[in-house]
Amino acid sequence: MYFLLCLHTVFYIALCGAEGDQLRIVGGHEAEPHSRPYMASLQDGTLHMCGGALIREDFVLTAAHCQGFRNYKIVLGAHSLDEQETSQQVFTDLSFFPHKAYNYTNNDIMLIKLNGKAKLSSAVQVIPMMNKKLREGKECSVAGWGDIGDNDTFPDTLREVKTTIVNRKTCDQQHKRIEITNRLVCATGQKKYQGFCTADSGGPLVCDRMVAGVVSFSGRRCGDPRTPDVYTRVISYKRWIANILKKNK
């Protein structure tokens, strides 16, 4: 069984078939405040649902399955989601550009246009997109405000964890019920049960300070090395992204 990692407790259980033992601690630690100024919190009202990355002053990159919230808003410049930090910028009038061929684990990528440009600061910055392929064994990282333990434990502050790129063919063999195409990239934590979890969806896989992937899906248990975490490979959608950005200057 596989699950998309966009949704908070109620939706996660209803739509993803979650079981109690799936929500395990996935390692990592609190990030240095505002050390990842490109991070975006995608929220339904005040509830954090997904992550994203600011790739232009007016565009956020995320996962296509992070669409459809009722009271959608995007928060930039946040470290703590429970505090009204002066660094935070909130956007509510949004335009959505999910990939037209999105189908659950395929083409799970989306761009969101903000209703204005973000004001760049030490807490809000654009991250460049990687334009080269990742080699097996490459050390990267992922961050988010998603679940960190049993009983739906969602942190107040941004957390991060190191990941290592896994050979795609090996990943495909481990994910026996779904094909890992060349438009996907896999990674595992450096220790057992490290990686992304519920509500981390859409967040960026960062390698060499560039976004190389978008959090998409994993196996039954967060951070389980037997079913590596799977990201949408950004370089595979370089032309698609460029076209949308060009049409929406």
PDB file of C-alpha atoms in Angstrom:
ATOM      1  CA  MET A   1       0.000   0.000   0.000  1.00  0.00           C
ATOM      2  CA  TYR A   2       1.269   3.459  -0.897  1.00  0.00           C
ATOM      3  CA  PHE A   3       0.260   6.861   0.338  1.00  0.00           C
ATOM      4  CA  LEU A   4       0.444  10.418  -0.834  1.00  0.00           C
ATOM      5  CA  LEU A   5       1.737  12.625   1.920  1.00  0.00           C
ATOM      6  CA  CYS A   6      -0.220  15.845   1.539  1.00  0.00           C
ATOM      7  CA  LEU A   7      -2.930  15.508   4.098  1.00  0.00           C
ATOM      8  CA  HIS A   8      -3.428  16.048   7.786  1.00  0.00           C
ATOM      9  CA  THR A   9      -4.901  13.433  10.110  1.00  0.00           C
ATOM     10  CA  VAL A  10      -8.563  13.236   9.084  1.00  0.00           C
ATOM     11  CA  PHE A  11      -7.983  13.337   5.340  1.00  0.00           C
ATOM     12  CA  TYR A  12      -4.891  11.152   5.556  1.00  0.00           C
ATOM     13  CA  ILE A  13      -6.750   8.284   7.196  1.00  0.00           C
ATOM     14  CA  ALA A  14      -9.775   8.620   4.922  1.00  0.00           C
ATOM     15  CA  LEU A  15      -7.944   8.882   1.606  1.00  0.00           C
ATOM     16  CA  CYS A  16      -4.637   7.135   2.109  1.00  0.00           C
ATOM     17  CA  GLY A  17      -5.655   4.012   3.996  1.00  0.00           C
ATOM     18  CA  ALA A  18      -3.314   4.768   6.868  1.00  0.00           C
ATOM     19  CA  GLU A  19      -2.861   2.354   9.734  1.00  0.00           C
ATOM     20  CA  GLY A  20      -1.685   3.178  13.228  1.00  0.00           C
ATOM     21  CA  ASP A  21       1.835   1.847  12.750  1.00  0.00           C
ATOM     22  CA  GLN A  22       2.520   4.050   9.728  1.00  0.00           C
ATOM     23  CA  LEU A  23       3.080   7.219  11.699  1.00  0.00           C
ATOM     24  CA  ARG A  24       6.530   6.600  13.158  1.00  0.00           C
ATOM     25  CA  ILE A  25       9.222   9.053  14.145  1.00  0.00           C
ATOM     26  CA  VAL A  26      11.172   9.831  10.990  1.00  0.00           C
ATOM     27  CA  GLY A  27      14.296  11.340  12.521  1.00  0.00           C
ATOM     28  CA  GLY A  28      15.777  14.677  11.667  1.00  0.00           C
ATOM     29  CA  HIS A  29      15.934  17.781  13.811  1.00  0.00           C
ATOM     30  CA  GLU A  30      14.706  21.350  14.027  1.00  0.00           C
ATOM     31  CA  ALA A  31      16.132  23.543  11.288  1.00  0.00           C
ATOM     32  CA  GLU A  32      18.018  26.698  12.132  1.00  0.00           C
ATOM     33  CA  PRO A  33      15.370  29.458  12.006  1.00  0.00           C
ATOM     34  CA  HIS A  34      15.012  30.830   8.464  1.00  0.00           C
ATOM     35  CA  SER A  35      17.961  28.808   7.175  1.00  0.00           C
ATOM     36  CA  ARG A  36      15.643  27.582   4.396  1.00  0.00           C
ATOM     37  CA  PRO A  37      14.052  30.866   3.315  1.00  0.00           C
ATOM     38  CA  TYR A  38      12.534  29.310   0.198  1.00  0.00           C
ATOM     39  CA  MET A  39      10.169  27.089   2.231  1.00  0.00           C
ATOM     40  CA  ALA A  40       6.429  27.657   1.895  1.00  0.00           C
ATOM     41  CA  SER A  41       3.637  26.369   4.132  1.00  0.00           C
ATOM     42  CA  LEU A  42       0.478  25.532   2.177  1.00  0.00           C
ATOM     43  CA  GLN A  43      -2.488  25.782   4.510  1.00  0.00           C
ATOM     44  CA  ASP A  44      -6.220  25.162   4.670  1.00  0.00           C
ATOM     45  CA  GLY A  45      -7.289  28.001   6.923  1.00  0.00           C
ATOM     46  CA  THR A  46      -4.791  27.754   9.779  1.00  0.00           C
ATOM     47  CA  LEU A  47      -4.011  24.067   9.243  1.00  0.00           C
ATOM     48  CA  HIS A  48      -0.695  23.206   7.568  1.00  0.00           C
ATOM     49  CA  MET A  49      -1.300  20.684   4.775  1.00  0.00           C
ATOM     50  CA  CYS A  50       1.690  20.684   2.407  1.00  0.00           C
ATOM     51  CA  GLY A  51       5.076  22.196   1.768  1.00  0.00           C
ATOM     52  CA  GLY A  52       6.405  24.048  -1.235  1.00  0.00           C
ATOM     53  CA  ALA A  53       9.354  26.055  -2.532  1.00  0.00           C
ATOM     54  CA  LEU A  54       9.478  29.636  -3.790  1.00  0.00           C
ATOM     55  CA  ILE A  55      11.073  29.448  -7.257  1.00  0.00           C
ATOM     56  CA  ARG A  56      10.179  32.972  -8.383  1.00  0.00           C
ATOM     57  CA  GLU A  57       8.974  35.941  -6.373  1.00  0.00           C
ATOM     58  CA  ASP A  58       5.412  35.113  -7.435  1.00  0.00           C
ATOM     59  CA  PHE A  59       5.492  31.317  -7.921  1.00  0.00           C
ATOM     60  CA  VAL A  60       5.632  28.338  -5.555  1.00  0.00           C
ATOM     61  CA  LEU A  61       6.526  24.821  -6.701  1.00  0.00           C
ATOM     62  CA  THR A  62       4.690  21.943  -4.997  1.00  0.00           C
ATOM     63  CA  ALA A  63       2.939  18.597  -5.638  1.00  0.00           C
ATOM     64  CA  ALA A  64      -0.208  18.297  -7.762  1.00  0.00           C
ATOM     65  CA  HIS A  65      -1.951  16.298  -5.046  1.00  0.00           C
ATOM     66  CA  CYS A  66      -1.686  19.386  -2.821  1.00  0.00           C
ATOM     67  CA  GLN A  67      -4.658  21.013  -4.544  1.00  0.00           C
ATOM     68  CA  GLY A  68      -8.303  21.461  -3.626  1.00  0.00           C
ATOM     69  CA  PHE A  69      -8.184  22.845  -0.094  1.00  0.00           C
ATOM     70  CA  ARG A  70     -11.235  24.892   0.867  1.00  0.00           C
ATOM     71  CA  ASN A  71      -9.521  27.927   2.399  1.00  0.00           C
ATOM     72  CA  TYR A  72      -6.183  27.814   0.607  1.00  0.00           C
ATOM     73  CA  LYS A  73      -3.388  30.142   1.633  1.00  0.00           C
ATOM     74  CA  ILE A  74       0.401  30.168   1.385  1.00  0.00           C
ATOM     75  CA  VAL A  75       2.701  31.392   4.130  1.00  0.00           C
ATOM     76  CA  LEU A  76       6.296  32.387   3.354  1.00  0.00           C
ATOM     77  CA  GLY A  77       9.030  33.385   5.789  1.00  0.00           C
ATOM     78  CA  ALA A  78       7.857  31.067   8.562  1.00  0.00           C
ATOM     79  CA  HIS A  79       9.842  29.032  11.044  1.00  0.00           C
ATOM     80  CA  SER A  80       7.162  28.586  13.695  1.00  0.00           C
ATOM     81  CA  LEU A  81       3.613  28.055  12.438  1.00  0.00           C
ATOM     82  CA  ASP A  82       2.150  28.784  15.872  1.00  0.00           C
ATOM     83  CA  GLU A  83       3.595  32.266  16.129  1.00  0.00           C
ATOM     84  CA  GLN A  84       2.802  35.366  14.099  1.00  0.00           C
ATOM     85  CA  GLU A  85       6.386  36.095  13.129  1.00  0.00           C
ATOM     86  CA  THR A  86       7.046  39.499  11.593  1.00  0.00           C
ATOM     87  CA  SER A  87       8.948  37.728   8.812  1.00  0.00           C
ATOM     88  CA  GLN A  88       5.849  35.917   7.559  1.00  0.00           C
ATOM     89  CA  GLN A  89       4.092  36.864   4.322  1.00  0.00           C
ATOM     90  CA  VAL A  90       0.618  35.467   3.594  1.00  0.00           C
ATOM     91  CA  PHE A  91      -0.991  35.014   0.156  1.00  0.00           C
ATOM     92  CA  THR A  92      -4.616  33.986  -0.369  1.00  0.00           C
ATOM     93  CA  ASP A  93      -5.647  34.920  -3.921  1.00  0.00           C
ATOM     94  CA  LEU A  94      -3.903  32.117  -5.777  1.00  0.00           C
ATOM     95  CA  SER A  95      -3.827  30.628  -9.284  1.00  0.00           C
ATOM     96  CA  PHE A  96      -3.140  26.910  -9.675  1.00  0.00           C
ATOM     97  CA  PHE A  97      -1.245  25.157 -12.466  1.00  0.00           C
ATOM     98  CA  PRO A  98      -1.246  21.380 -11.794  1.00  0.00           C
ATOM     99  CA  HIS A  99       0.279  19.217 -14.495  1.00  0.00           C
ATOM    100  CA  LYS A 100      -2.509  18.290 -16.909  1.00  0.00           C
ATOM    101  CA  ALA A 101      -1.384  14.657 -17.014  1.00  0.00           C
ATOM    102  CA  TYR A 102      -1.300  14.280 -13.209  1.00  0.00           C
ATOM    103  CA  ASN A 103      -2.626  10.901 -12.068  1.00  0.00           C
ATOM    104  CA  TYR A 104      -1.773  10.084  -8.447  1.00  0.00           C
ATOM    105  CA  THR A 105       1.893   9.036  -8.640  1.00  0.00           C
ATOM    106  CA  ASN A 106       2.433  10.260 -12.209  1.00  0.00           C
ATOM    107  CA  ASN A 107       3.295  13.892 -13.011  1.00  0.00           C
ATOM    108  CA  ASP A 108       2.748  14.890  -9.389  1.00  0.00           C
ATOM    109  CA  ILE A 109       3.836  18.493  -9.782  1.00  0.00           C
ATOM    110  CA  MET A 110       2.102  21.861  -9.596  1.00  0.00           C
ATOM    111  CA  LEU A 111       2.906  25.558  -9.746  1.00  0.00           C
ATOM    112  CA  ILE A 112       0.952  28.125  -7.717  1.00  0.00           C
ATOM    113  CA  LYS A 113       0.950  31.804  -8.671  1.00  0.00           C
ATOM    114  CA  LEU A 114       0.752  34.251  -5.799  1.00  0.00           C
ATOM    115  CA  ASN A 115      -1.388  37.388  -5.863  1.00  0.00           C
ATOM    116  CA  GLY A 116       1.658  39.599  -5.972  1.00  0.00           C
ATOM    117  CA  LYS A 117       5.381  39.258  -5.522  1.00  0.00           C
ATOM    118  CA  ALA A 118       6.990  38.121  -2.294  1.00  0.00           C
ATOM    119  CA  LYS A 119       9.216  40.714  -0.659  1.00  0.00           C
ATOM    120  CA  LEU A 120      12.638  39.115  -0.539  1.00  0.00           C
ATOM    121  CA  SER A 121      14.444  39.271   2.794  1.00  0.00           C
ATOM    122  CA  SER A 122      16.692  37.146   4.989  1.00  0.00           C
ATOM    123  CA  ALA A 123      13.620  34.993   5.737  1.00  0.00           C
ATOM    124  CA  VAL A 124      12.165  34.844   2.205  1.00  0.00           C
ATOM    125  CA  GLN A 125      14.316  33.876  -0.779  1.00  0.00           C
ATOM    126  CA  VAL A 126      13.963  32.150  -4.137  1.00  0.00           C
ATOM    127  CA  ILE A 127      15.650  28.777  -4.637  1.00  0.00           C
ATOM    128  CA  PRO A 128      17.075  27.830  -8.061  1.00  0.00           C
ATOM    129  CA  MET A 129      16.069  24.605  -9.785  1.00  0.00           C
ATOM    130  CA  MET A 130      18.624  21.886 -10.475  1.00  0.00           C
ATOM    131  CA  ASN A 131      19.358  21.345 -14.169  1.00  0.00           C
ATOM    132  CA  LYS A 132      21.459  18.196 -13.952  1.00  0.00           C
ATOM    133  CA  LYS A 133      20.784  14.578 -13.062  1.00  0.00           C
ATOM    134  CA  LEU A 134      21.478  13.246  -9.600  1.00  0.00           C
ATOM    135  CA  ARG A 135      23.953  10.457  -9.084  1.00  0.00           C
ATOM    136  CA  GLU A 136      23.408   7.517  -6.767  1.00  0.00           C
ATOM    137  CA  GLY A 137      24.790   8.210  -3.287  1.00  0.00           C
ATOM    138  CA  LYS A 138      24.392  11.993  -3.582  1.00  0.00           C
ATOM    139  CA  GLU A 139      23.633  13.588  -0.212  1.00  0.00           C
ATOM    140  CA  CYS A 140      20.626  15.908  -0.195  1.00  0.00           C
ATOM    141  CA  SER A 141      18.041  17.024   2.344  1.00  0.00           C
ATOM    142  CA  VAL A 142      14.319  17.531   2.826  1.00  0.00           C
ATOM    143  CA  ALA A 143      12.420  19.729   5.259  1.00  0.00           C
ATOM    144  CA  GLY A 144       8.858  20.366   6.358  1.00  0.00           C
ATOM    145  CA  TRP A 145       6.314  20.825   9.099  1.00  0.00           C
ATOM    146  CA  GLY A 146       4.921  17.293   8.662  1.00  0.00           C
ATOM    147  CA  ASP A 147       4.312  14.467  11.126  1.00  0.00           C
ATOM    148  CA  ILE A 148       7.305  13.455  13.279  1.00  0.00           C
ATOM    149  CA  GLY A 149       5.868  10.617  15.369  1.00  0.00           C
ATOM    150  CA  ASP A 150       3.005   8.496  16.620  1.00  0.00           C
ATOM    151  CA  ASN A 151      -0.414   9.983  17.407  1.00  0.00           C
ATOM    152  CA  ASP A 152      -0.153  12.596  14.664  1.00  0.00           C
ATOM    153  CA  THR A 153       2.640  14.639  16.191  1.00  0.00           C
ATOM    154  CA  PHE A 154       2.997  17.772  14.103  1.00  0.00           C
ATOM    155  CA  PRO A 155       5.822  20.156  15.046  1.00  0.00           C
ATOM    156  CA  ASP A 156       5.511  23.871  15.645  1.00  0.00           C
ATOM    157  CA  THR A 157       8.794  24.630  13.886  1.00  0.00           C
ATOM    158  CA  LEU A 158      10.395  23.584  10.612  1.00  0.00           C
ATOM    159  CA  ARG A 159      12.346  20.334  10.718  1.00  0.00           C
ATOM    160  CA  GLU A 160      14.924  18.876   8.339  1.00  0.00           C
ATOM    161  CA  VAL A 161      16.669  15.598   7.621  1.00  0.00           C
ATOM    162  CA  LYS A 162      19.511  14.454   5.376  1.00  0.00           C
ATOM    163  CA  THR A 163      18.752  12.004   2.571  1.00  0.00           C
ATOM    164  CA  THR A 164      20.799   9.943   0.132  1.00  0.00           C
ATOM    165  CA  ILE A 165      19.832   9.370  -3.508  1.00  0.00           C
ATOM    166  CA  VAL A 166      18.999   5.738  -4.334  1.00  0.00           C
ATOM    167  CA  ASN A 167      19.515   4.018  -7.684  1.00  0.00           C
ATOM    168  CA  ARG A 168      16.220   4.210  -9.621  1.00  0.00           C
ATOM    169  CA  LYS A 169      16.219   0.563 -10.690  1.00  0.00           C
ATOM    170  CA  THR A 170      16.817  -0.537  -7.118  1.00  0.00           C
ATOM    171  CA  CYS A 171      14.006   1.747  -5.971  1.00  0.00           C
ATOM    172  CA  ASP A 172      11.708   0.294  -8.634  1.00  0.00           C
ATOM    173  CA  GLN A 173      12.410  -3.222  -7.373  1.00  0.00           C
ATOM    174  CA  GLN A 174      11.605  -2.191  -3.806  1.00  0.00           C
ATOM    175  CA  HIS A 175       8.352  -0.464  -4.776  1.00  0.00           C
ATOM    176  CA  LYS A 176       6.871  -3.624  -6.239  1.00  0.00           C
ATOM    177  CA  ARG A 177       3.349  -2.317  -6.874  1.00  0.00           C
ATOM    178  CA  ILE A 178       4.213   0.854  -8.725  1.00  0.00           C
ATOM    179  CA  GLU A 179       6.625   1.743 -11.512  1.00  0.00           C
ATOM    180  CA  ILE A 180       9.387   4.177 -10.654  1.00  0.00           C
ATOM    181  CA  THR A 181       9.847   5.984 -13.957  1.00  0.00           C
ATOM    182  CA  ASN A 182      12.748   8.196 -14.985  1.00  0.00           C
ATOM    183  CA  ARG A 183      10.585  11.202 -14.048  1.00  0.00           C
ATOM    184  CA  LEU A 184      10.922  10.212 -10.410  1.00  0.00           C
ATOM    185  CA  VAL A 185      13.888  10.195  -8.034  1.00  0.00           C
ATOM    186  CA  CYS A 186      14.238   8.156  -4.843  1.00  0.00           C
ATOM    187  CA  ALA A 187      16.066   8.796  -1.598  1.00  0.00           C
ATOM    188  CA  THR A 188      16.370   7.328   1.893  1.00  0.00           C
ATOM    189  CA  GLY A 189      17.429   8.737   5.235  1.00  0.00           C
ATOM    190  CA  GLN A 190      20.945   8.065   6.420  1.00  0.00           C
ATOM    191  CA  LYS A 191      19.537   6.109   9.357  1.00  0.00           C
ATOM    192  CA  LYS A 192      16.550   3.780   9.633  1.00  0.00           C
ATOM    193  CA  TYR A 193      13.185   5.552   9.638  1.00  0.00           C
ATOM    194  CA  GLN A 194      14.337   8.948   8.494  1.00  0.00           C
ATOM    195  CA  GLY A 195      12.587  10.842   5.762  1.00  0.00           C
ATOM    196  CA  PHE A 196       9.388  12.707   4.982  1.00  0.00           C
ATOM    197  CA  CYS A 197       5.920  11.959   6.365  1.00  0.00           C
ATOM    198  CA  THR A 198       2.315  13.184   6.413  1.00  0.00           C
ATOM    199  CA  ALA A 199       1.913  16.879   5.448  1.00  0.00           C
ATOM    200  CA  ASP A 200       5.458  17.123   4.036  1.00  0.00           C
ATOM    201  CA  SER A 201       4.110  16.662   0.490  1.00  0.00           C
ATOM    202  CA  GLY A 202       5.130  19.219  -2.066  1.00  0.00           C
ATOM    203  CA  GLY A 203       8.244  20.183  -0.142  1.00  0.00           C
ATOM    204  CA  PRO A 204      11.554  20.384  -1.989  1.00  0.00           C
ATOM    205  CA  LEU A 205      14.299  17.798  -2.175  1.00  0.00           C
ATOM    206  CA  VAL A 206      17.337  20.085  -1.958  1.00  0.00           C
ATOM    207  CA  CYS A 207      20.722  19.132  -3.389  1.00  0.00           C
ATOM    208  CA  ASP A 208      23.620  21.580  -3.680  1.00  0.00           C
ATOM    209  CA  ARG A 209      21.262  24.369  -2.559  1.00  0.00           C
ATOM    210  CA  MET A 210      18.932  23.741  -5.505  1.00  0.00           C
ATOM    211  CA  VAL A 211      15.530  22.086  -5.670  1.00  0.00           C
ATOM    212  CA  ALA A 212      15.917  18.725  -7.389  1.00  0.00           C
ATOM    213  CA  GLY A 213      12.649  17.034  -6.464  1.00  0.00           C
ATOM    214  CA  VAL A 214       9.156  17.469  -5.044  1.00  0.00           C
ATOM    215  CA  VAL A 215       7.910  15.243  -2.198  1.00  0.00           C
ATOM    216  CA  SER A 216       5.356  12.858  -3.722  1.00  0.00           C
ATOM    217  CA  PHE A 217       4.825   9.458  -2.054  1.00  0.00           C
ATOM    218  CA  SER A 218       6.338   6.625  -0.059  1.00  0.00           C
ATOM    219  CA  GLY A 219       5.488   3.194   1.337  1.00  0.00           C
ATOM    220  CA  ARG A 220       3.338   2.142   4.253  1.00  0.00           C
ATOM    221  CA  ARG A 221       5.695   3.488   6.879  1.00  0.00           C
ATOM    222  CA  CYS A 222       7.392   6.894   6.931  1.00  0.00           C
ATOM    223  CA  GLY A 223      11.130   6.737   6.359  1.00  0.00           C
ATOM    224  CA  ASP A 224      11.250   2.970   5.862  1.00  0.00           C
ATOM    225  CA  PRO A 225      14.403   2.203   3.798  1.00  0.00           C
ATOM    226  CA  ARG A 226      12.664  -0.888   2.379  1.00  0.00           C
ATOM    227  CA  THR A 227      10.430   1.473   0.388  1.00  0.00           C
ATOM    228  CA  PRO A 228      12.495   4.613  -0.373  1.00  0.00           C
ATOM    229  CA  ASP A 229      10.865   8.019  -0.426  1.00  0.00           C
ATOM    230  CA  VAL A 230       9.839   9.078  -3.934  1.00  0.00           C
ATOM    231  CA  TYR A 231      10.047  12.589  -5.362  1.00  0.00           C
ATOM    232  CA  THR A 232       8.960  14.083  -8.666  1.00  0.00           C
ATOM    233  CA  ARG A 233      12.179  14.822 -10.565  1.00  0.00           C
ATOM    234  CA  VAL A 234      12.221  18.569 -11.301  1.00  0.00           C
ATOM    235  CA  ILE A 235      14.609  18.421 -14.261  1.00  0.00           C
ATOM    236  CA  SER A 236      12.093  16.236 -16.118  1.00  0.00           C
ATOM    237  CA  TYR A 237       9.619  19.146 -16.056  1.00  0.00           C
ATOM    238  CA  LYS A 238      12.044  21.954 -16.829  1.00  0.00           C
ATOM    239  CA  ARG A 239      10.320  22.907 -20.109  1.00  0.00           C
ATOM    240  CA  TRP A 240       6.833  22.658 -18.572  1.00  0.00           C
ATOM    241  CA  ILE A 241       7.856  24.927 -15.696  1.00  0.00           C
ATOM    242  CA  ALA A 242       9.580  27.410 -18.004  1.00  0.00           C
ATOM    243  CA  ASN A 243       6.516  27.687 -20.235  1.00  0.00           C
ATOM    244  CA  ILE A 244       4.184  28.467 -17.331  1.00  0.00           C
ATOM    245  CA  LEU A 245       6.566  31.020 -15.853  1.00  0.00           C
ATOM    246  CA  LYS A 246       6.995  32.692 -19.267  1.00  0.00           C
ATOM    247  CA  LYS A 247       3.242  32.965 -19.808  1.00  0.00           C
ATOM    248  CA  ASN A 248       2.724  34.450 -16.371  1.00  0.00           C
ATOM    249  CA  LYS A 249       5.288  37.211 -16.061  1.00  0.00           C
TER     250      LYS A 249
END
